[in-house]
CSV table of C-alpha atoms in Angstrom, one decimal:
chain,number,residue,atom,x,y,z
O,1,UNK,CA,84.1,84.9,94.8
O,2,UNK,CA,82.2,88.0,95.8
O,3,UNK,CA,82.5,91.5,94.2
O,4,UNK,CA,84.9,92.8,96.9
O,5,UNK,CA,87.2,89.8,96.8
O,6,UNK,CA,87.3,90.0,93.0
O,7,UNK,CA,88.2,93.7,93.1
O,8,UNK,CA,90.9,93.0,95.7
O,9,UNK,CA,92.3,90.2,93.6
O,10,UNK,CA,92.5,92.5,90.5
O,11,UNK,CA,93.9,95.5,92.4
O,12,UNK,CA,96.6,93.1,93.9
O,13,UNK,CA,97.9,92.5,90.4
O,14,UNK,CA,99.0,96.2,90.0
O,15,UNK,CA,102.7,96.8,90.5
O,16,UNK,CA,103.4,98.1,94.0
O,17,UNK,CA,100.2,96.6,95.5
O,18,UNK,CA,100.2,93.2,97.2
O,19,UNK,CA,97.2,91.4,98.7
O,20,UNK,CA,97.4,93.3,101.9
O,21,UNK,CA,97.7,96.8,100.4
O,22,UNK,CA,95.1,95.9,97.8
O,23,UNK,CA,92.6,95.1,100.6
O,24,UNK,CA,93.5,98.4,102.3
O,25,UNK,CA,93.0,100.3,99.0
O,26,UNK,CA,89.6,98.7,98.3
O,27,UNK,CA,88.4,99.5,101.8
O,28,UNK,CA,89.5,103.1,101.4
O,29,UNK,CA,87.7,103.3,98.0
O,30,UNK,CA,84.5,101.9,99.6
O,31,UNK,CA,84.7,104.6,102.4
O,32,UNK,CA,85.3,107.4,99.9
O,33,UNK,CA,82.7,106.5,97.2
O,34,UNK,CA,82.0,110.0,96.0
O,35,UNK,CA,85.5,111.4,96.5
O,36,UNK,CA,87.5,108.5,95.2
O,37,UNK,CA,85.7,105.5,93.9
O,38,UNK,CA,83.4,107.2,91.3
O,39,UNK,CA,86.2,109.6,90.1
O,40,UNK,CA,88.5,106.6,89.7
O,41,UNK,CA,85.9,104.6,87.7
O,42,UNK,CA,85.4,107.7,85.4
O,43,UNK,CA,89.1,108.3,85.0
O,44,UNK,CA,89.9,104.7,84.1
O,45,UNK,CA,87.0,104.7,81.6
O,46,UNK,CA,88.3,107.9,80.0
O,47,UNK,CA,91.8,106.5,79.7
O,48,UNK,CA,90.5,103.1,78.4
O,49,UNK,CA,88.4,104.9,75.8
O,50,UNK,CA,90.7,107.7,74.7
O,51,UNK,CA,94.4,106.8,75.2
O,52,UNK,CA,96.1,105.1,72.3
O,53,UNK,CA,99.6,104.4,71.2
O,54,UNK,CA,101.1,107.0,68.9
O,55,UNK,CA,101.7,105.4,65.5
O,56,UNK,CA,104.7,107.7,65.0
O,57,UNK,CA,106.7,107.4,68.2
O,58,UNK,CA,104.9,104.9,70.4
O,59,UNK,CA,104.0,107.4,73.1
O,60,UNK,CA,100.6,107.0,74.9
O,61,UNK,CA,98.3,109.9,74.3
O,62,UNK,CA,94.7,110.8,73.5
O,63,UNK,CA,95.8,112.1,70.1
O,64,UNK,CA,97.5,110.1,67.3
O,65,UNK,CA,100.0,111.4,66.3
O,66,UNK,CA,100.7,112.3,70.0
O,67,UNK,CA,100.9,115.8,71.4
O,68,UNK,CA,104.7,115.7,71.3
O,69,UNK,CA,104.8,114.5,67.6
O,70,UNK,CA,102.4,117.3,66.6
O,71,UNK,CA,104.2,120.0,68.5
O,72,UNK,CA,105.7,122.2,65.8
O,73,UNK,CA,107.9,124.0,68.4
O,74,UNK,CA,109.8,120.7,69.0
O,75,UNK,CA,113.1,120.0,67.2
O,76,UNK,CA,112.3,117.3,64.6
O,77,UNK,CA,116.0,116.8,63.8
O,78,UNK,CA,116.6,115.2,67.3
O,79,UNK,CA,115.1,111.9,68.3
O,80,UNK,CA,115.5,110.4,71.7
O,81,UNK,CA,115.2,106.6,71.8
O,82,UNK,CA,113.7,105.2,75.0
O,83,UNK,CA,112.8,101.7,76.0
O,84,UNK,CA,109.5,102.5,77.6
O,85,UNK,CA,106.8,105.1,77.8
O,86,UNK,CA,107.7,105.5,81.5
O,87,UNK,CA,111.2,106.6,80.4
O,88,UNK,CA,109.6,109.2,78.1
O,89,UNK,CA,107.6,110.5,81.0
O,90,UNK,CA,110.7,110.8,83.1
O,91,UNK,CA,112.5,112.8,80.4
O,92,UNK,CA,109.4,115.0,79.9
O,93,UNK,CA,109.4,115.8,83.7
O,94,UNK,CA,112.8,117.3,83.6
O,95,UNK,CA,111.6,119.5,80.7
O,96,UNK,CA,115.1,119.8,79.3
O,97,UNK,CA,114.8,117.8,76.0
O,98,UNK,CA,113.0,119.6,73.2
O,99,UNK,CA,113.3,117.0,70.4
O,100,UNK,CA,111.0,114.1,69.6
O,101,UNK,CA,110.9,110.6,71.0
O,102,UNK,CA,110.9,107.0,69.8
O,103,UNK,CA,109.6,104.3,72.2
O,104,UNK,CA,111.2,100.9,71.5
O,105,UNK,CA,108.7,99.0,73.7
O,106,UNK,CA,111.4,97.2,75.7
O,107,UNK,CA,115.0,96.2,75.4
O,108,UNK,CA,116.7,93.2,73.7
O,109,UNK,CA,116.8,90.3,76.2
O,110,UNK,CA,118.0,86.8,75.4
O,111,UNK,CA,116.5,85.6,78.7
O,112,UNK,CA,113.1,87.0,78.0
O,113,UNK,CA,113.2,86.1,74.3
O,114,UNK,CA,113.0,89.7,73.1
O,115,UNK,CA,114.7,90.0,69.7
O,116,UNK,CA,114.9,93.1,67.4
O,117,UNK,CA,111.6,92.1,65.7
O,118,UNK,CA,109.8,92.5,69.0
O,119,UNK,CA,111.0,96.1,69.4
O,120,UNK,CA,110.0,99.1,67.3
O,121,UNK,CA,113.3,99.2,65.5
O,122,UNK,CA,112.1,99.0,61.8
O,123,UNK,CA,109.7,102.0,62.4
O,124,UNK,CA,112.7,103.9,63.9
O,125,UNK,CA,114.8,103.2,60.8
O,126,UNK,CA,111.9,104.3,58.6
O,127,UNK,CA,111.6,107.6,60.5
O,128,UNK,CA,115.3,108.2,59.8
O,129,UNK,CA,115.0,107.6,56.0
O,130,UNK,CA,113.5,111.0,55.4
O,131,UNK,CA,116.8,112.7,56.3
O,132,UNK,CA,115.2,115.2,58.6
O,133,UNK,CA,116.7,113.6,61.7
O,134,UNK,CA,120.3,114.7,62.4
O,135,UNK,CA,120.9,113.1,65.8
O,136,UNK,CA,119.7,110.1,67.7
O,137,UNK,CA,120.1,110.0,71.5
O,138,UNK,CA,120.1,106.5,72.9
O,139,UNK,CA,118.5,107.1,76.4
O,140,UNK,CA,118.5,103.4,77.6
O,141,UNK,CA,119.1,102.1,81.1
O,142,UNK,CA,122.6,101.3,82.2
O,143,UNK,CA,121.7,97.7,82.6
O,144,UNK,CA,123.3,94.8,80.6
O,145,UNK,CA,120.1,94.5,78.4
O,146,UNK,CA,119.9,98.3,78.0
O,147,UNK,CA,123.6,98.6,76.9
O,148,UNK,CA,123.2,95.6,74.6
O,149,UNK,CA,120.3,97.3,72.9
O,150,UNK,CA,122.3,100.5,72.6
O,151,UNK,CA,125.2,98.7,70.9
O,152,UNK,CA,122.8,96.9,68.6
O,153,UNK,CA,121.0,100.1,67.6
O,154,UNK,CA,124.2,102.0,67.1
O,155,UNK,CA,125.4,99.3,64.7
O,156,UNK,CA,122.1,99.5,62.8
O,157,UNK,CA,122.2,103.3,62.7
O,158,UNK,CA,125.9,103.6,61.7
O,159,UNK,CA,125.3,103.3,57.9
O,160,UNK,CA,122.7,106.2,58.1
O,161,UNK,CA,123.9,109.7,58.1
O,162,UNK,CA,123.0,110.6,61.7
O,163,UNK,CA,125.0,111.4,64.8
O,164,UNK,CA,124.5,108.9,67.6
O,165,UNK,CA,124.9,109.7,71.2
O,166,UNK,CA,124.1,108.0,74.5
O,167,UNK,CA,123.3,109.4,78.0
O,168,UNK,CA,126.4,110.2,80.2
O,169,UNK,CA,127.3,107.7,82.9
O,170,UNK,CA,128.7,109.0,86.1
O,171,UNK,CA,128.2,109.9,89.7
O,172,UNK,CA,124.4,110.5,90.3
O,173,UNK,CA,123.6,114.0,91.7
O,174,UNK,CA,123.5,113.7,95.5
O,175,UNK,CA,125.5,110.4,95.3
O,176,UNK,CA,128.5,109.7,97.6
O,177,UNK,CA,131.6,108.1,96.2
O,178,UNK,CA,131.7,105.7,99.1
O,179,UNK,CA,128.4,104.1,98.2
O,180,UNK,CA,128.9,103.9,94.5
O,181,UNK,CA,129.3,100.7,92.7
O,182,UNK,CA,132.7,100.1,90.9
O,183,UNK,CA,131.2,100.2,87.4
O,184,UNK,CA,129.8,103.7,87.9
O,185,UNK,CA,133.0,105.0,89.5
O,186,UNK,CA,135.1,103.6,86.6
O,187,UNK,CA,132.8,105.3,84.1
O,188,UNK,CA,132.8,108.6,86.0
O,189,UNK,CA,136.6,108.6,86.1
O,190,UNK,CA,137.0,107.7,82.4
O,191,UNK,CA,134.6,110.4,81.4
O,192,UNK,CA,136.0,113.1,83.7
O,193,UNK,CA,135.5,116.6,82.5
O,194,UNK,CA,138.0,119.4,82.3
O,195,UNK,CA,137.2,122.4,84.5
U,1,UNK,CA,95.3,118.1,82.7
U,2,UNK,CA,95.1,115.2,80.3
U,3,UNK,CA,93.4,111.8,81.0
U,4,UNK,CA,96.5,109.9,82.0
U,5,UNK,CA,97.7,112.6,84.4
U,6,UNK,CA,94.2,112.8,86.0
U,7,UNK,CA,94.2,109.0,86.5
U,8,UNK,CA,97.7,109.0,88.0
U,9,UNK,CA,96.6,111.8,90.4
U,10,UNK,CA,93.5,109.8,91.5
U,11,UNK,CA,95.4,106.5,91.8
U,12,UNK,CA,98.1,108.3,93.9
U,13,UNK,CA,95.4,109.1,96.5
U,14,UNK,CA,95.0,105.4,97.3
U,15,UNK,CA,96.8,104.2,100.5
U,16,UNK,CA,100.1,102.6,99.7
U,17,UNK,CA,100.5,104.3,96.3
U,18,UNK,CA,102.5,107.5,95.9
U,19,UNK,CA,102.9,109.6,92.8
U,20,UNK,CA,105.7,107.4,91.5
U,21,UNK,CA,104.0,104.0,92.0
U,22,UNK,CA,100.7,105.4,90.7
U,23,UNK,CA,102.5,106.3,87.5
U,24,UNK,CA,103.9,102.8,87.3
U,25,UNK,CA,100.5,101.3,88.0
U,26,UNK,CA,98.8,103.4,85.3
U,27,UNK,CA,101.5,102.5,82.7
U,28,UNK,CA,101.0,98.8,83.6
U,29,UNK,CA,97.2,99.2,83.2
U,30,UNK,CA,97.7,100.8,79.8
U,31,UNK,CA,99.9,97.9,78.7
U,32,UNK,CA,97.5,95.2,79.9
U,33,UNK,CA,94.2,96.7,78.7
U,34,UNK,CA,92.4,93.4,78.1
U,35,UNK,CA,93.9,91.5,81.0
U,36,UNK,CA,93.8,94.2,83.7
U,37,UNK,CA,92.4,97.6,82.7
U,38,UNK,CA,88.9,96.4,81.5
U,39,UNK,CA,88.5,93.8,84.3
U,40,UNK,CA,89.4,96.5,86.9
U,41,UNK,CA,86.9,98.9,85.5
U,42,UNK,CA,84.2,96.2,85.6
U,43,UNK,CA,85.1,95.1,89.1
U,44,UNK,CA,85.1,98.7,90.4
U,45,UNK,CA,81.7,99.2,88.7
U,46,UNK,CA,80.2,96.1,90.3
U,47,UNK,CA,81.5,97.1,93.7
U,48,UNK,CA,80.2,100.7,93.4
U,49,UNK,CA,76.8,99.4,92.2
U,50,UNK,CA,76.3,96.5,94.6
U,51,UNK,CA,78.3,96.8,97.8
U,52,UNK,CA,76.4,98.5,100.7
U,53,UNK,CA,76.8,98.9,104.4
U,54,UNK,CA,74.9,96.3,106.4
U,55,UNK,CA,72.2,98.1,108.4
U,56,UNK,CA,72.6,95.6,111.3
U,57,UNK,CA,76.3,95.3,111.8
U,58,UNK,CA,78.0,97.8,109.6
U,59,UNK,CA,79.8,95.2,107.4
U,60,UNK,CA,80.3,95.9,103.7
U,61,UNK,CA,78.5,93.3,101.5
U,62,UNK,CA,76.3,93.0,98.4
U,63,UNK,CA,73.4,91.9,100.6
U,64,UNK,CA,71.7,93.8,103.4
U,65,UNK,CA,71.6,92.4,106.1
U,66,UNK,CA,75.0,91.0,105.2
U,67,UNK,CA,76.0,87.4,104.6
U,68,UNK,CA,77.3,87.0,108.1
U,69,UNK,CA,74.2,88.5,109.8
U,70,UNK,CA,71.9,86.2,107.6
U,71,UNK,CA,74.0,83.1,108.3
U,72,UNK,CA,71.8,81.0,110.6
U,73,UNK,CA,74.7,78.7,111.5
U,74,UNK,CA,76.5,81.6,113.3
U,75,UNK,CA,76.1,82.1,117.0
U,76,UNK,CA,73.8,85.1,117.6
U,77,UNK,CA,74.5,85.2,121.3
U,78,UNK,CA,78.1,86.3,120.6
U,79,UNK,CA,78.9,89.8,119.2
U,80,UNK,CA,82.5,90.8,118.3
U,81,UNK,CA,82.9,94.6,118.3
U,82,UNK,CA,85.5,95.9,115.9
U,83,UNK,CA,86.5,99.4,114.9
U,84,UNK,CA,86.6,98.9,111.2
U,85,UNK,CA,85.5,96.6,108.4
U,86,UNK,CA,89.2,95.8,107.8
U,87,UNK,CA,89.3,94.3,111.3
U,88,UNK,CA,86.2,92.3,110.6
U,89,UNK,CA,88.0,90.9,107.4
U,90,UNK,CA,91.1,90.1,109.5
U,91,UNK,CA,89.0,88.1,112.0
U,92,UNK,CA,87.1,86.3,109.2
U,93,UNK,CA,90.4,85.3,107.6
U,94,UNK,CA,91.4,83.3,110.7
U,95,UNK,CA,88.0,81.5,110.5
U,96,UNK,CA,87.9,80.9,114.2
U,97,UNK,CA,85.2,83.2,115.4
U,98,UNK,CA,81.6,81.9,114.7
U,99,UNK,CA,79.5,84.7,116.2
U,100,UNK,CA,78.3,88.0,114.7
U,101,UNK,CA,80.0,91.3,114.4
U,102,UNK,CA,79.4,95.0,115.1
U,103,UNK,CA,81.5,97.6,113.3
U,104,UNK,CA,81.9,100.8,115.2
U,105,UNK,CA,83.2,102.8,112.3
U,106,UNK,CA,86.3,104.0,114.1
U,107,UNK,CA,87.5,104.6,117.7
U,108,UNK,CA,87.0,107.5,120.1
U,109,UNK,CA,89.7,110.1,119.5
U,110,UNK,CA,89.9,113.5,121.2
U,111,UNK,CA,92.5,114.6,118.7
U,112,UNK,CA,90.4,113.7,115.6
U,113,UNK,CA,87.2,114.9,117.3
U,114,UNK,CA,85.6,111.5,117.3
U,115,UNK,CA,83.0,111.2,120.1
U,116,UNK,CA,80.6,108.4,120.9
U,117,UNK,CA,77.9,110.0,118.6
U,118,UNK,CA,80.2,109.6,115.6
U,119,UNK,CA,80.5,105.8,116.3
U,120,UNK,CA,77.9,103.1,115.9
U,121,UNK,CA,77.4,102.7,119.6
U,122,UNK,CA,73.6,103.5,119.9
U,123,UNK,CA,72.8,100.8,117.3
U,124,UNK,CA,75.0,98.3,119.3
U,125,UNK,CA,73.1,99.0,122.5
U,126,UNK,CA,69.8,98.5,120.6
U,127,UNK,CA,71.1,95.1,119.3
U,128,UNK,CA,71.7,94.1,122.9
U,129,UNK,CA,68.2,95.1,124.1
U,130,UNK,CA,66.6,92.0,122.7
U,131,UNK,CA,68.4,89.8,125.3
U,132,UNK,CA,69.6,87.3,122.7
U,133,UNK,CA,73.3,88.4,123.0
U,134,UNK,CA,75.1,86.8,126.0
U,135,UNK,CA,78.7,88.0,125.4
U,136,UNK,CA,80.3,91.0,123.7
U,137,UNK,CA,84.0,90.7,122.7
U,138,UNK,CA,85.7,94.0,122.4
U,139,UNK,CA,88.2,93.4,119.6
U,140,UNK,CA,89.9,96.8,119.5
U,141,UNK,CA,93.4,97.7,118.7
U,142,UNK,CA,95.9,97.9,121.6
U,143,UNK,CA,96.4,101.7,121.0
U,144,UNK,CA,95.5,104.5,123.3
U,145,UNK,CA,92.4,105.3,121.4
U,146,UNK,CA,91.4,101.7,121.0
U,147,UNK,CA,91.8,101.0,124.7
U,148,UNK,CA,89.9,104.3,125.6
U,149,UNK,CA,87.1,103.1,123.3
U,150,UNK,CA,87.1,99.7,125.0
U,151,UNK,CA,86.9,101.3,128.5
U,152,UNK,CA,84.1,103.5,127.4
U,153,UNK,CA,82.1,100.7,125.8
U,154,UNK,CA,82.6,98.4,128.8
U,155,UNK,CA,81.1,101.2,131.1
U,156,UNK,CA,78.1,101.6,128.7
U,157,UNK,CA,77.6,97.8,128.5
U,158,UNK,CA,78.0,97.2,132.3
U,159,UNK,CA,74.3,97.8,133.2
U,160,UNK,CA,73.1,95.4,130.5
U,161,UNK,CA,73.1,91.7,131.3
U,162,UNK,CA,76.0,90.6,129.0
U,163,UNK,CA,79.4,89.2,129.6
U,164,UNK,CA,82.1,91.6,128.3
U,165,UNK,CA,85.6,90.4,127.2
U,166,UNK,CA,88.5,91.8,125.3
U,167,UNK,CA,91.3,90.3,123.2
U,168,UNK,CA,94.3,88.9,125.1
U,169,UNK,CA,97.5,91.0,125.1
U,170,UNK,CA,100.8,89.3,125.1
U,171,UNK,CA,103.8,88.1,123.1
U,172,UNK,CA,102.8,87.9,119.4
U,173,UNK,CA,103.4,84.5,117.8
U,174,UNK,CA,106.9,84.5,116.3
U,175,UNK,CA,107.9,87.4,118.5
U,176,UNK,CA,111.2,87.6,120.3
U,177,UNK,CA,111.2,88.9,123.9
U,178,UNK,CA,114.3,91.0,123.1
U,179,UNK,CA,112.5,93.1,120.5
U,180,UNK,CA,109.2,93.5,122.4
U,181,UNK,CA,108.2,96.8,123.8
U,182,UNK,CA,107.9,97.1,127.6
U,183,UNK,CA,104.1,97.5,127.6
U,184,UNK,CA,103.6,94.2,125.8
U,185,UNK,CA,106.0,92.4,128.1
U,186,UNK,CA,104.3,93.7,131.2
U,187,UNK,CA,100.9,92.6,129.9
U,188,UNK,CA,102.3,89.2,128.9
U,189,UNK,CA,103.8,88.7,132.4
U,190,UNK,CA,100.7,89.8,134.2
U,191,UNK,CA,98.4,87.6,132.1
U,192,UNK,CA,100.7,84.5,132.3
U,193,UNK,CA,99.0,81.2,132.0
U,194,UNK,CA,99.4,78.1,134.2
U,195,UNK,CA,100.7,75.1,132.3
């Protein structure tokens, strides 16, 4: 296999790129060597060399503890539990949450053989032992596995002296009732808010 | 901007990847360092260091002249003219054409300011001077610019003693008449073949 084919094959393993779009991407890189290929190689090298997993919260960052864990202006009494670093990034984009995070590294899944030991649950419990944390927000996906993980965690956290909350379910902003699934509509009706 | 954001920004400039899918790809790379991130860096480095443009035909290859131009088993009397290296790859995949190629590097486009000087047309004419080439196949897209380029080239090649052909237009394999555009149907009818 030649260099180009090997690169196409590796690029095709990225999520969102199939064999055809990987080919197109590689061709584009070869046409824009200075503007794209060399910067991409440099940026990948930097990330490979510098980015590590935060030993406190599981975030990915050049610093350990990560920038969020170090930030003294953040509320250390509030921990938001997410399944994945991508979820942490999503919450950071809305710039509304000012507490700290804890990345589980996945959700419980009987099908995929993910049990509590595979997730960062013991480190979460250790973080709560200090007594600084007053509230834990379970920001998990509204999927079966996400909800199972939420129930499991809320059982484990119950004996500790912390408030436990989860994200609200309901009509997504911009959503039309007509197109909503029944589950969402039921949750939205149950959790209706007084005006 | 931190390392991860810079990488996401660069990845997002690849065709087929937007900001959201670039984020997903970078996260995937960071999770699969050994299996994906390091091999990708190596493969990109190899391609950047080794792959060059063939000075004969314009193909991209580690060798110059490229593997196709060097291959003595290929028919040197037949040249297939394509707009882009991606088109050459597409023709190589069907493994039906056994001649050589010439990559123009684009098509004529008044809108994009691409004139004959921007394309590899003079080198093509020089390749035909030797007299070895007997037929030139214009394998250009059935777009306005592709067809304009084909007409222009056929005018330029007319004085030379070579046969000129173009790809057939017609019903694509698997295509239903009902869904075909009028232009294709007209071409398919005009170029109907006796059984």
